[in-house]
Amino acid sequence: MLRRGNEVITVARSGGTIKKDLMAKGAPEELCKRLPQIDIIVHVIGGSQGIKDTWASSYDWQKVWRLNLGIAHDINRLLIPGMRKRGWGRVIFISSTAPRLKIGYAPYCSAKGALEAYVGVVSKEISQDGVIMSAVAPGTVYTEGRYFSTLKGAAKRDFLSHYVPIGRLAHAIEVAKVVGFLSSEDASYMAGSVVTVDVGAR
């Protein structure tokens, strides 16, 4: 995006252009008041919130759903109307292969499944105004310090042979390039698409 001359604003709890915890009540609304005109949104947000138990309370499930979809929706409902008026916009979510492969924690998988349904339904409403909403579902991406980056020896070989046909983890740049395409003019026919980047993981 920077190479195309876009101004990029990042928002995160740990830093970025704007440091903000978007889980706090009213935080997405406060954020949107601070932003200039936005034409492209990339929602790189998600996780399990440490809630792994299928039989956790619905209150705990709601926390997972808020992180993975609710925050993004609160931002969308404030920023997408402007895109529609201007006749152009791109909204991209980072999803997961978890809903398709039916693996992982139930609260997290259900939240990502809801996200992909949201993309499909909302895109029908906004694409007629030139706003293209889509998602990327990455496979296992190498991230320093995270679980899969710590696998070594036989454990790593066993995981890759069972789940990743190409025999290696993805690099973040391989996912970023797909996001770059979806945020461009060339993605004008990608409304509602969920692009899988997982080398046929099973």
Coordinates of N, CA and C in Angstrom, one line a residue, residues 95-98 100-101 116 135-139 174-175 178 182 190 193-201:
S95 N -9.2 -13.5 8.2 CA -10.0 -14.6 8.8 C -9.0 -15.7 9.2
S96 N -9.4 -16.9 8.9 CA -8.6 -18.1 9.3 C -9.1 -19.3 8.6
T97 N -8.3 -20.3 8.4 CA -8.8 -21.6 7.9 C -9.5 -22.4 8.9
A98 N -9.6 -22.0 10.1 CA -10.2 -22.8 11.2 C -11.7 -23.1 10.9
R100 N -13.2 -23.6 8.0 CA -13.2 -24.6 6.9 C -12.7 -25.9 7.4
L101 N -11.6 -25.9 8.1 CA -11.0 -27.2 8.5 C -11.6 -27.7 9.8
E116 N -16.9 -14.6 8.2 CA -17.0 -14.9 6.8 C -18.4 -14.8 6.3
A135 N -12.2 -11.0 2.4 CA -11.4 -11.5 3.5 C -10.2 -12.4 2.9
V136 N -9.2 -12.6 3.8 CA -8.1 -13.5 3.5 C -8.1 -14.5 4.6
A137 N -8.0 -15.8 4.3 CA -8.0 -16.9 5.3 C -6.6 -17.5 5.2
P138 N -5.6 -17.1 6.0 CA -4.3 -17.6 5.9 C -4.2 -19.0 6.6
G139 N -3.3 -19.8 6.2 CA -2.9 -21.0 6.9 C -2.0 -20.7 8.0
E174 N 3.7 -13.2 2.2 CA 2.8 -13.9 1.2 C 1.4 -13.6 1.5
V175 N 1.0 -13.4 2.7 CA -0.4 -13.0 3.0 C -0.6 -11.5 2.7
V178 N -1.5 -10.6 -0.9 CA -2.9 -10.9 -1.3 C -3.8 -9.7 -0.8
L182 N -6.3 -7.2 -2.8 CA -7.7 -7.0 -2.5 C -8.0 -5.5 -2.2
M190 N -14.2 -8.7 -6.6 CA -13.9 -9.7 -5.5 C -14.8 -9.5 -4.3
S193 N -15.6 -12.2 -1.4 CA -14.7 -13.3 -1.6 C -13.9 -13.5 -0.3
V194 N -13.7 -14.8 0.0 CA -12.7 -15.2 1.1 C -11.6 -16.0 0.4
V195 N -10.4 -15.4 0.3 CA -9.3 -15.9 -0.4 C -8.5 -16.7 0.6
T196 N -8.3 -18.0 0.3 CA -7.6 -18.9 1.1 C -6.1 -18.9 0.7
V197 N -5.2 -18.7 1.7 CA -3.8 -18.7 1.4 C -3.2 -19.8 2.3
D198 N -3.3 -21.0 2.0 CA -2.9 -22.1 2.9 C -2.3 -23.3 2.2
V199 N -1.9 -23.2 0.9 CA -1.3 -24.3 0.2 C -2.1 -25.6 0.3
G200 N -3.4 -25.5 0.4 CA -4.2 -26.7 0.5 C -4.1 -27.4 1.8
A201 N -3.9 -26.7 2.9 CA -3.8 -27.3 4.2 C -5.0 -28.2 4.5

